[in-house]
Coordinates of C-alpha atoms in Angstrom, one line a residue:
M36 CA 158.5 66.9 106.6
A37 CA 159.6 70.4 106.0
L38 CA 158.9 70.1 102.3
R39 CA 155.2 69.0 103.2
I40 CA 154.8 72.1 105.7
A41 CA 156.4 74.3 103.0
L42 CA 154.3 73.2 100.4
S43 CA 150.8 73.3 102.3
A44 CA 151.8 76.7 103.4
M45 CA 152.3 77.6 99.7
A46 CA 148.9 76.0 98.9
L47 CA 147.4 78.2 101.7
A48 CA 148.6 81.3 100.4
L49 CA 147.6 80.5 97.0
A50 CA 144.5 79.6 98.2
I51 CA 143.7 83.0 100.4
P52 CA 142.9 84.9 97.5
S53 CA 140.7 82.3 96.1
M54 CA 138.8 82.8 99.5
A55 CA 138.7 86.7 99.1
I56 CA 137.3 86.2 96.0
A57 CA 134.5 83.6 97.2
Q58 CA 133.7 86.0 100.0
D59 CA 133.2 88.6 97.5
R60 CA 131.0 86.3 94.7
P61 CA 129.4 83.5 96.6
V62 CA 128.8 80.6 94.5
F63 CA 124.9 80.1 94.0
S64 CA 123.4 76.6 93.7
S65 CA 120.7 76.0 90.9
D66 CA 120.2 72.6 92.6
A67 CA 119.3 74.2 95.7
I68 CA 116.9 77.0 94.4
R69 CA 115.3 74.0 92.3
A70 CA 114.8 71.8 95.5
D71 CA 113.2 75.1 97.3
I72 CA 110.8 75.7 94.4
S73 CA 110.1 71.9 94.1
F74 CA 109.1 71.6 97.9
L75 CA 107.3 74.9 97.8
A76 CA 105.2 74.0 94.7
D77 CA 104.3 70.7 95.6
D78 CA 100.6 69.5 95.6
L79 CA 101.0 68.7 99.4
L80 CA 101.0 72.5 99.9
E81 CA 97.9 73.0 98.2
G82 CA 98.5 76.2 96.7
R83 CA 99.5 77.9 99.9
D84 CA 96.6 80.1 100.3
G85 CA 97.2 82.6 103.1
G86 CA 95.4 81.0 106.1
T87 CA 95.4 77.6 105.0
R88 CA 97.4 74.3 106.4
G89 CA 99.5 74.5 103.0
Y90 CA 100.6 78.0 103.9
D91 CA 101.5 77.2 107.3
I92 CA 103.7 73.8 105.8
A93 CA 105.4 76.2 103.6
A94 CA 106.3 78.6 106.6
R95 CA 107.5 75.9 108.6
Y96 CA 109.8 75.2 105.6
V97 CA 110.9 78.8 105.5
A98 CA 111.8 78.5 109.2
A99 CA 113.6 75.7 109.0
R100 CA 115.6 77.1 106.1
F101 CA 116.3 80.4 108.5
T102 CA 117.5 77.9 111.1
A103 CA 119.7 76.1 109.2
L104 CA 121.3 79.5 108.0
G105 CA 122.1 80.3 111.5
L106 CA 119.9 83.7 111.0
E107 CA 118.4 85.3 114.4
Q108 CA 114.7 85.9 115.3
V109 CA 113.5 89.1 115.2
V110 CA 110.2 88.3 116.8
P111 CA 111.0 87.7 120.4
D112 CA 111.3 83.7 120.4
S113 CA 109.7 82.9 117.2
W114 CA 110.5 83.0 113.6
Y115 CA 106.8 84.2 112.9
Q116 CA 105.1 87.1 113.1
P117 CA 101.4 86.2 113.4
V118 CA 98.6 88.2 110.9
S119 CA 94.8 87.3 111.6
L120 CA 93.3 87.6 108.4
A121 CA 89.6 88.5 108.0
V122 CA 87.9 86.7 105.4
A123 CA 84.1 87.7 104.1
K124 CA 82.1 86.0 101.5
L125 CA 79.1 86.9 100.1
D126 CA 75.9 84.5 101.4
K127 CA 74.6 82.7 98.5
N128 CA 71.3 82.5 100.0
N129 CA 70.4 85.9 99.8
S130 CA 70.7 87.8 96.6
T131 CA 73.1 90.8 95.9
G132 CA 72.9 94.1 93.7
L133 CA 72.2 97.5 92.8
T134 CA 69.2 98.9 92.4
I135 CA 69.2 102.2 90.4
D136 CA 66.1 104.5 90.0
G137 CA 64.3 101.5 91.2
K138 CA 65.5 98.9 88.6
R139 CA 67.2 95.9 89.9
F140 CA 70.8 94.8 88.5
D141 CA 71.9 91.6 90.0
N142 CA 75.0 90.4 91.0
G143 CA 76.9 88.7 88.2
G144 CA 75.2 90.5 85.4
D145 CA 75.9 94.3 85.0
V146 CA 77.0 94.6 88.5
A147 CA 80.0 93.3 89.9
I148 CA 79.6 93.3 94.0
G149 CA 82.3 91.5 96.4
A150 CA 81.7 90.7 99.9
F151 CA 82.2 93.3 102.8
G152 CA 83.4 91.9 106.0
R153 CA 82.6 95.4 108.1
E154 CA 78.7 95.4 107.8
P155 CA 77.7 91.3 107.2
K156 CA 74.0 92.4 106.3
Q157 CA 73.3 95.6 104.0
S158 CA 71.2 97.4 102.2
F159 CA 71.3 101.1 102.1
E160 CA 70.0 103.9 99.5
A161 CA 71.7 107.2 98.7
G162 CA 72.0 109.9 95.8
A163 CA 74.8 109.5 93.4
V164 CA 77.3 112.1 91.6
F165 CA 79.6 111.5 88.3
V166 CA 82.9 112.3 89.5
G167 CA 85.1 111.7 86.3
Y168 CA 88.1 109.7 87.0
G169 CA 87.5 110.2 91.0
L170 CA 91.2 111.7 91.5
R171 CA 92.9 114.0 93.9
S172 CA 96.4 115.0 94.0
D173 CA 97.6 118.5 95.8
R174 CA 100.9 118.4 94.3
E175 CA 99.6 117.3 90.9
K176 CA 96.9 119.9 91.0
I177 CA 94.1 117.3 90.1
D178 CA 91.0 117.7 92.2
D179 CA 87.7 115.9 90.5
Y180 CA 85.5 116.6 93.2
A181 CA 86.0 120.3 93.1
G182 CA 82.3 121.9 93.0
L183 CA 80.8 118.7 93.9
N184 CA 78.3 117.8 96.9
L185 CA 79.2 114.5 97.7
K186 CA 78.1 114.2 101.5
G187 CA 76.2 111.1 101.9
K188 CA 76.2 110.0 98.6
W189 CA 77.7 107.6 95.8
A190 CA 80.8 108.5 93.9
V191 CA 80.7 107.0 90.2
A192 CA 84.2 107.2 88.7
L193 CA 85.7 105.8 85.5
S194 CA 88.3 103.1 86.2
G195 CA 91.9 104.3 85.7
S196 CA 93.6 107.6 85.2
P197 CA 93.5 109.8 82.0
V198 CA 95.6 108.8 79.0
G199 CA 98.9 110.2 78.8
M200 CA 99.2 110.8 82.9
P201 CA 102.9 109.2 84.1
S202 CA 101.7 105.5 84.8
E203 CA 103.2 105.0 88.2
I204 CA 101.5 108.3 89.1
G205 CA 98.7 107.2 87.5
A206 CA 98.6 103.9 89.2
H207 CA 99.0 105.3 92.6
L208 CA 96.4 108.2 92.2
A209 CA 93.8 105.5 90.8
A210 CA 94.6 103.1 93.7
E211 CA 93.8 105.9 96.4
K212 CA 90.3 106.3 94.8
T213 CA 88.4 105.0 97.7
R214 CA 89.9 107.7 100.4
A215 CA 89.8 110.5 97.6
A216 CA 85.8 109.7 97.8
Q217 CA 85.8 109.0 101.6
Q218 CA 87.6 112.7 101.9
A219 CA 84.8 114.4 99.6
G220 CA 82.3 113.1 102.4
A221 CA 81.1 110.1 99.8
I222 CA 80.0 106.8 101.5
G223 CA 80.3 104.5 98.6
L224 CA 82.2 104.2 95.4
I225 CA 81.0 102.7 92.0
T226 CA 83.4 102.1 89.3
I227 CA 82.6 102.7 85.7
P228 CA 85.2 100.3 83.5
S229 CA 86.8 102.1 80.8
P230 CA 87.2 100.6 77.3
T231 CA 91.3 100.2 78.4
M232 CA 90.6 98.3 81.5
L233 CA 88.0 96.2 79.9
A234 CA 90.6 95.1 77.0
R235 CA 92.9 94.1 79.7
T236 CA 91.0 92.7 82.2
P237 CA 87.2 91.2 80.3
W238 CA 83.8 91.9 82.1
E239 CA 84.0 88.1 83.0
R240 CA 86.6 88.1 84.7
L241 CA 85.7 91.3 87.2
Q242 CA 82.4 89.3 87.6
E243 CA 84.5 86.2 88.5
R244 CA 86.7 88.3 91.0
A245 CA 83.4 89.6 92.8
S246 CA 82.7 86.3 93.8
D247 CA 86.4 85.4 95.5
P248 CA 86.5 86.2 99.3
S249 CA 87.3 89.6 100.6
V250 CA 90.2 89.6 102.8
G251 CA 91.3 92.1 105.3
W252 CA 93.8 91.9 108.4
V253 CA 93.2 92.1 112.2
Q254 CA 94.9 94.9 114.0
P255 CA 96.6 93.9 117.6
D256 CA 93.5 95.5 119.3
G257 CA 90.9 93.0 117.5
Q258 CA 89.5 95.8 115.2
L259 CA 89.7 95.1 111.2
Y260 CA 92.2 97.4 109.4
V261 CA 90.7 99.9 107.3
R262 CA 92.2 102.8 105.5
T263 CA 88.6 104.0 104.7
P264 CA 85.9 103.6 107.4
G265 CA 83.6 106.0 106.0
I266 CA 83.3 104.0 102.5
R267 CA 80.3 101.5 103.0
G268 CA 79.7 100.5 99.7
S269 CA 81.6 99.7 96.3
A270 CA 80.4 97.9 93.0
Y271 CA 81.6 98.1 89.1
A272 CA 79.0 98.8 86.9
N273 CA 78.8 98.4 83.3
G274 CA 76.7 98.1 80.4
A275 CA 72.8 98.9 81.2
A276 CA 73.6 99.5 84.9
A277 CA 76.2 102.3 84.0
E278 CA 73.9 103.4 81.6
A279 CA 70.9 103.9 84.2
L280 CA 73.2 105.5 86.3
L281 CA 73.9 108.2 83.9
A282 CA 70.1 108.3 82.7
G283 CA 68.3 111.7 82.9
S284 CA 71.7 113.7 83.1
G285 CA 71.9 114.6 79.5
R286 CA 74.9 112.7 78.9
T287 CA 75.7 109.1 78.0
L288 CA 78.1 106.3 78.7
A289 CA 79.7 106.3 75.0
A290 CA 80.0 110.0 75.1
V291 CA 82.0 109.8 78.6
R292 CA 83.9 107.0 77.4
A293 CA 84.9 108.9 74.2
E294 CA 85.9 111.9 75.9
A295 CA 88.0 109.8 78.3
G296 CA 89.6 107.9 75.5
K297 CA 91.3 110.9 74.0
K298 CA 94.9 112.2 75.5
G299 CA 94.4 114.4 78.5
G300 CA 90.5 113.6 78.3
R301 CA 89.0 114.6 81.6
P302 CA 85.4 114.2 81.9
K303 CA 83.9 117.0 84.5
G304 CA 82.1 115.6 87.1
F305 CA 77.9 116.3 87.6
A306 CA 75.2 115.3 89.6
L307 CA 73.0 112.0 88.8
K308 CA 69.4 111.9 89.0
P309 CA 68.5 108.3 90.5
L310 CA 68.8 107.0 93.5
V311 CA 71.6 104.0 94.5
R312 CA 70.8 101.2 96.6
I313 CA 73.0 98.2 97.5
D314 CA 71.7 94.7 99.0
R315 CA 74.3 92.4 100.2
T316 CA 74.6 89.8 102.9
S317 CA 78.4 88.6 104.0
S318 CA 79.5 86.0 106.1
V319 CA 82.8 86.7 107.8
T320 CA 85.6 84.0 109.3
H321 CA 88.9 84.6 110.6
A322 CA 91.9 82.7 109.5
P323 CA 95.4 82.5 111.3
S324 CA 98.2 82.9 109.4
S325 CA 102.0 84.5 109.8
N326 CA 104.9 86.1 108.2
V327 CA 108.1 84.4 108.6
L328 CA 111.2 86.5 109.3
A329 CA 114.7 86.8 110.3
V330 CA 117.4 88.8 110.7
L331 CA 121.5 89.0 109.8
P332 CA 123.0 91.5 112.2
G333 CA 125.0 94.2 110.9
S334 CA 129.0 94.3 111.5
D335 CA 129.3 98.0 111.8
P336 CA 128.1 99.3 114.9
A337 CA 127.5 102.7 113.6
L338 CA 124.9 101.1 110.8
A339 CA 123.7 98.3 112.2
K340 CA 120.4 99.7 113.5
E341 CA 119.3 100.2 109.7
Y342 CA 118.2 97.7 108.2
V343 CA 117.7 96.3 104.7
L344 CA 114.4 94.7 104.0
L345 CA 114.8 91.5 101.4
M346 CA 111.3 89.9 100.8
A347 CA 109.1 87.8 98.8
H348 CA 105.3 86.5 99.1
L349 CA 105.0 83.0 100.2
D350 CA 101.5 82.6 99.6
H351 CA 99.6 81.6 96.2
V352 CA 95.6 81.3 95.5
G353 CA 95.2 77.6 96.9
V354 CA 92.7 75.3 95.4
K355 CA 89.7 76.2 93.5
P356 CA 87.3 73.2 93.2
D357 CA 85.5 74.9 90.4
T358 CA 88.3 75.0 88.0
P359 CA 87.8 73.2 84.5
G360 CA 89.8 69.7 84.6
K361 CA 91.1 67.7 86.9
D362 CA 94.0 69.9 88.5
K363 CA 92.5 72.2 91.0
I364 CA 95.4 73.2 92.6
Y365 CA 97.3 76.6 91.9
N366 CA 101.0 75.8 93.0
G367 CA 102.1 78.7 92.3
A368 CA 106.1 77.6 91.5
M369 CA 106.9 80.7 89.5
D370 CA 104.4 83.1 91.6
N371 CA 105.8 83.0 94.2
A372 CA 108.0 80.0 94.9
S373 CA 110.7 81.4 92.9
G374 CA 110.9 84.5 94.5
I375 CA 111.0 82.6 98.0
A376 CA 113.9 80.4 96.8
T377 CA 115.7 83.3 95.7
M378 CA 115.1 85.0 98.8
L379 CA 116.6 82.3 100.5
A380 CA 119.5 81.6 98.2
V381 CA 120.3 85.2 98.8
A382 CA 120.1 84.6 102.7
K383 CA 122.5 81.5 102.7
A384 CA 125.0 83.5 100.5
F385 CA 125.0 86.5 103.2
A386 CA 125.3 83.5 106.0
E387 CA 128.4 81.8 104.7
S388 CA 130.1 84.9 103.1
G389 CA 132.5 85.2 105.9
A390 CA 132.2 89.0 105.6
R391 CA 128.8 90.1 107.7
P392 CA 127.5 93.2 105.7
K393 CA 127.7 96.6 107.6
R394 CA 123.7 97.3 107.9
S395 CA 121.6 94.5 109.3
I396 CA 119.6 92.2 106.8
L397 CA 115.9 91.4 107.3
F398 CA 114.6 88.5 105.4
A399 CA 110.8 88.0 105.1
A400 CA 108.3 86.0 103.6
V401 CA 104.8 87.3 104.0
T402 CA 101.3 86.3 103.7
A403 CA 98.1 87.0 102.0
E404 CA 100.0 89.3 98.9
E405 CA 97.5 87.3 96.6
D406 CA 94.5 89.2 98.7
G407 CA 95.9 92.5 98.2
L408 CA 99.7 93.1 99.9
L409 CA 98.3 92.2 103.2
G410 CA 101.1 90.6 105.0
S411 CA 103.5 93.1 103.5
Q412 CA 100.5 96.2 104.9
Y413 CA 100.8 94.0 108.5
L414 CA 104.6 94.1 108.7
A415 CA 105.1 97.6 107.6
K416 CA 102.3 98.9 109.8
N417 CA 103.9 96.7 112.6
M418 CA 107.8 96.9 112.0
V419 CA 109.5 94.6 114.5
L420 CA 112.8 96.3 114.7
P421 CA 114.1 96.7 117.8
A422 CA 114.4 100.4 119.4
G423 CA 116.4 102.6 117.7
G424 CA 116.0 100.4 114.2
K425 CA 115.1 101.8 111.0
L426 CA 114.0 100.8 107.9
V427 CA 116.3 102.1 104.7
G428 CA 115.6 100.2 101.7
V429 CA 113.5 97.3 100.1
V430 CA 114.3 94.6 97.6
N431 CA 111.1 92.8 96.5
L432 CA 111.3 89.4 94.7
D433 CA 108.0 88.9 92.9
M434 CA 107.5 86.5 90.3
P435 CA 110.9 86.3 88.2
I436 CA 110.1 84.7 84.6
L437 CA 112.7 81.9 85.0
T438 CA 112.3 80.4 81.7
Y439 CA 114.9 81.7 79.6
D440 CA 118.6 83.1 80.0
F441 CA 117.6 86.5 80.5
Q442 CA 119.9 89.4 79.3
D443 CA 118.1 92.3 81.3
V444 CA 116.4 93.3 84.1
V445 CA 113.8 95.5 84.8
A446 CA 113.5 97.1 88.4
F447 CA 110.3 99.4 89.1
G448 CA 110.8 102.1 91.1
A449 CA 114.5 102.3 90.3
E450 CA 114.0 106.0 88.9
H451 CA 112.4 107.5 92.0
S452 CA 115.6 106.7 94.5
T453 CA 119.5 106.0 94.7
L454 CA 118.6 102.2 94.6
G455 CA 118.6 102.9 90.8
P456 CA 122.2 103.1 90.0
I457 CA 122.7 100.3 92.9
V458 CA 120.3 97.8 90.6
E459 CA 122.6 99.0 87.7
R460 CA 125.9 98.1 89.0
A461 CA 124.7 94.9 90.3
A462 CA 123.1 94.1 86.7
K463 CA 126.6 95.4 85.1
S464 CA 128.2 93.0 87.4
E465 CA 126.8 90.1 85.6
G466 CA 127.0 91.2 82.3
I467 CA 123.1 92.2 81.7
A468 CA 121.6 95.3 81.6
L469 CA 119.1 97.6 83.4
S470 CA 115.9 98.1 81.2
P471 CA 113.3 100.5 81.5
D472 CA 109.7 99.6 82.3
P473 CA 108.5 97.6 79.3
I474 CA 105.0 97.4 80.2
P475 CA 104.3 101.0 82.0
A476 CA 100.3 100.9 81.8
E477 CA 100.1 97.8 84.1
G478 CA 101.7 99.9 86.7
L479 CA 103.8 97.2 88.3
F480 CA 105.4 99.3 90.8
T481 CA 102.2 100.0 92.9
R482 CA 101.1 96.4 92.7
S483 CA 103.5 94.1 94.8
D484 CA 104.4 94.2 98.5
H485 CA 107.4 96.8 98.5
Y486 CA 104.8 99.3 98.0
R487 CA 103.4 99.0 101.2
F488 CA 106.5 100.0 102.3
V489 CA 106.6 102.9 99.8
E490 CA 103.8 104.2 101.4
E491 CA 105.6 104.5 104.8
G492 CA 108.3 106.3 102.9
V493 CA 111.0 103.9 102.5
P494 CA 113.0 104.0 98.9
S495 CA 112.0 100.2 97.3
V496 CA 112.6 98.2 94.3
F497 CA 110.9 95.4 92.6
L498 CA 113.1 93.2 90.2
M499 CA 111.7 91.3 87.4
T500 CA 113.8 89.5 84.4
G501 CA 114.0 91.7 81.0
F502 CA 112.2 91.7 77.9
A503 CA 115.5 91.5 76.0
G504 CA 116.2 88.9 73.6
P505 CA 113.4 86.2 74.1
G506 CA 112.2 88.1 77.3
K507 CA 109.1 89.2 76.0
A508 CA 107.9 86.4 74.7
A509 CA 108.8 84.5 77.8
F510 CA 106.5 86.8 79.8
E511 CA 103.6 87.2 77.6
H512 CA 103.7 83.2 77.4
F513 CA 103.4 83.0 80.9
L514 CA 101.0 85.6 81.5
K515 CA 98.7 84.2 79.1
T516 CA 99.3 80.3 79.5
D517 CA 100.3 79.9 83.1
Y518 CA 99.7 82.8 85.5
H519 CA 97.2 82.4 88.4
K520 CA 96.6 79.2 86.8
P521 CA 97.2 75.4 87.6
S522 CA 99.8 75.1 85.1
D523 CA 102.2 77.2 87.1
Q524 CA 103.9 74.3 88.5
I525 CA 107.5 72.7 88.7
D526 CA 107.3 71.1 85.1
L527 CA 107.3 74.4 83.4
P528 CA 110.6 74.7 81.5
F529 CA 113.1 76.7 84.2
H530 CA 116.3 77.7 83.0
W531 CA 118.2 76.7 86.4
E532 CA 121.2 78.6 85.4
A533 CA 119.1 81.6 84.9
A534 CA 117.6 81.5 88.3
A535 CA 120.8 81.4 90.0
K536 CA 122.0 84.3 88.0
F537 CA 119.0 86.4 89.3
A538 CA 119.9 85.6 92.7
R539 CA 123.8 86.6 92.0
V540 CA 121.8 90.0 90.9
N541 CA 119.8 90.2 94.1
Y542 CA 122.6 89.5 96.0
A543 CA 124.7 92.2 94.7
I544 CA 122.0 94.6 95.0
A545 CA 121.4 93.8 99.1
R546 CA 125.2 93.6 99.5
E547 CA 125.8 97.4 98.3
I548 CA 122.9 98.9 99.8
A549 CA 123.9 96.8 103.1
D550 CA 127.7 98.3 103.0
A551 CA 127.2 101.7 101.2
A552 CA 128.4 104.6 103.2
E553 CA 124.8 106.3 102.8
A554 CA 121.4 104.9 102.9
P555 CA 119.2 104.9 99.7
R556 CA 117.3 108.3 99.5
W557 CA 114.5 109.4 97.3
Y558 CA 115.6 111.8 94.4
E559 CA 114.4 115.7 94.7
G560 CA 110.8 116.6 93.2
D561 CA 109.9 112.6 92.8
F562 CA 106.1 111.8 93.6
F563 CA 106.6 109.1 95.6
G564 CA 109.4 110.6 98.2
D565 CA 107.0 113.9 98.1
A566 CA 104.0 112.1 98.6
F567 CA 105.4 109.5 101.6
A568 CA 108.6 111.0 102.8
P569 CA 108.1 114.7 102.7
G570 CA 110.1 115.4 105.7
E571 CA 113.5 112.9 104.5
A572 CA 116.6 114.4 102.9
K573 CA 116.4 113.9 99.2
A574 CA 119.3 113.4 96.6
A575 CA 119.8 115.0 93.6
K576 CA 118.4 113.4 90.6
P577 CA 121.5 112.5 88.2

């Protein structure tokens, strides 16, 4: 008996270091990740479009997983933050189009016009002004509206930003064109696609997108959230319609595009001759949806009111009856069941680690990313933290390509804040590298859910598996063959051990943010820190 006790004591002593190691480096089950993706990407969920029954089933699944992990509700007595979506669709019984100097251009031809929920019945006419790229930024000393009278008129702008402008700054300023037009007094914005845009997104695809519903979210007071209430109309104009806008100005579309195509090319604005009228009729319905939220409270009384957000979007694009072929369901296995499964794996690791993080961790599965980052915007504008709580950093998980054993990761936004070195250390802990953005022209930093929190001044990163080794080919193949197609489903050649490795990297990132002595800070002189957090203390860039 004494020998057994001694042997048991020895075994326990030998086990203690292993237990400590397990707490520091939890085990991630590739089978568990596979199980989550398999359920979320099943046909039963019908593509998880925000505001549909399939999305609600997915939300219930995530909430059940949060319950099983012993996480806490952050919304009182609920796992769900309600998000009411307003869905506008063009009325097919009424024609939609632009009339330019008396000539009608129907939607789906040389103009592309989407639905508009704030004015279901529209018909108004106004003058127009060409505004170059239509950019404004005090920090960058850019004002394409200088000297132009836009009051009560249409702004007509080239898409994108000047060739050679830093990609993320250009992407941000391009996304703010509607706001810049409103500030100048315009009542509408017509975009002429540049050759670069048309090479990336063919005109036929822009026409198709115009027929998709336009979705927004309803504020707690019942009003539709709108950043630019002064802008009543928007459209794309190409070909003959774009030529008609410039008619009589002394400038041709070819000449404007040629000037814009040169490095640093910045076509100047000028008044346009034609009057432009928009005619469209939209119908609006409301669809209830929700963000699914849970919290793991921090262990350090001095830091527990600081929150780290780990998030992924739960929605995909649903069912499209007009899709060629038999399969009409867009299951979204990679986009973004994989991100949700990663978040759940990291949540499990935190919950079972035995060493609670010093800061609190907020986990969020958000709705309507595919409709314009709406669920994340709602959360960012209606934060659910308790009194005194502050969000200090965001890690976003959106469509990691998990078909290969990745050798590096890309963290969009890493260079803007002290999150960068944290990501690099986490990658090195898995024997992989942190690589710079391999596709800067895509402006991906501004195109996923974390960016809604950047706009609120919170340092954020968005992780993607990298291009080293087979990565570039795998990424390009997915984009060409499976992105936003019915083939994005569980029978893709997932590399399940790579999925577990991706979860380990993200756990290491979230763990260091949560336990660090200092919360993440923007770097001094950084564009996004200056734009969105001007009063916050900054860190010297290494």
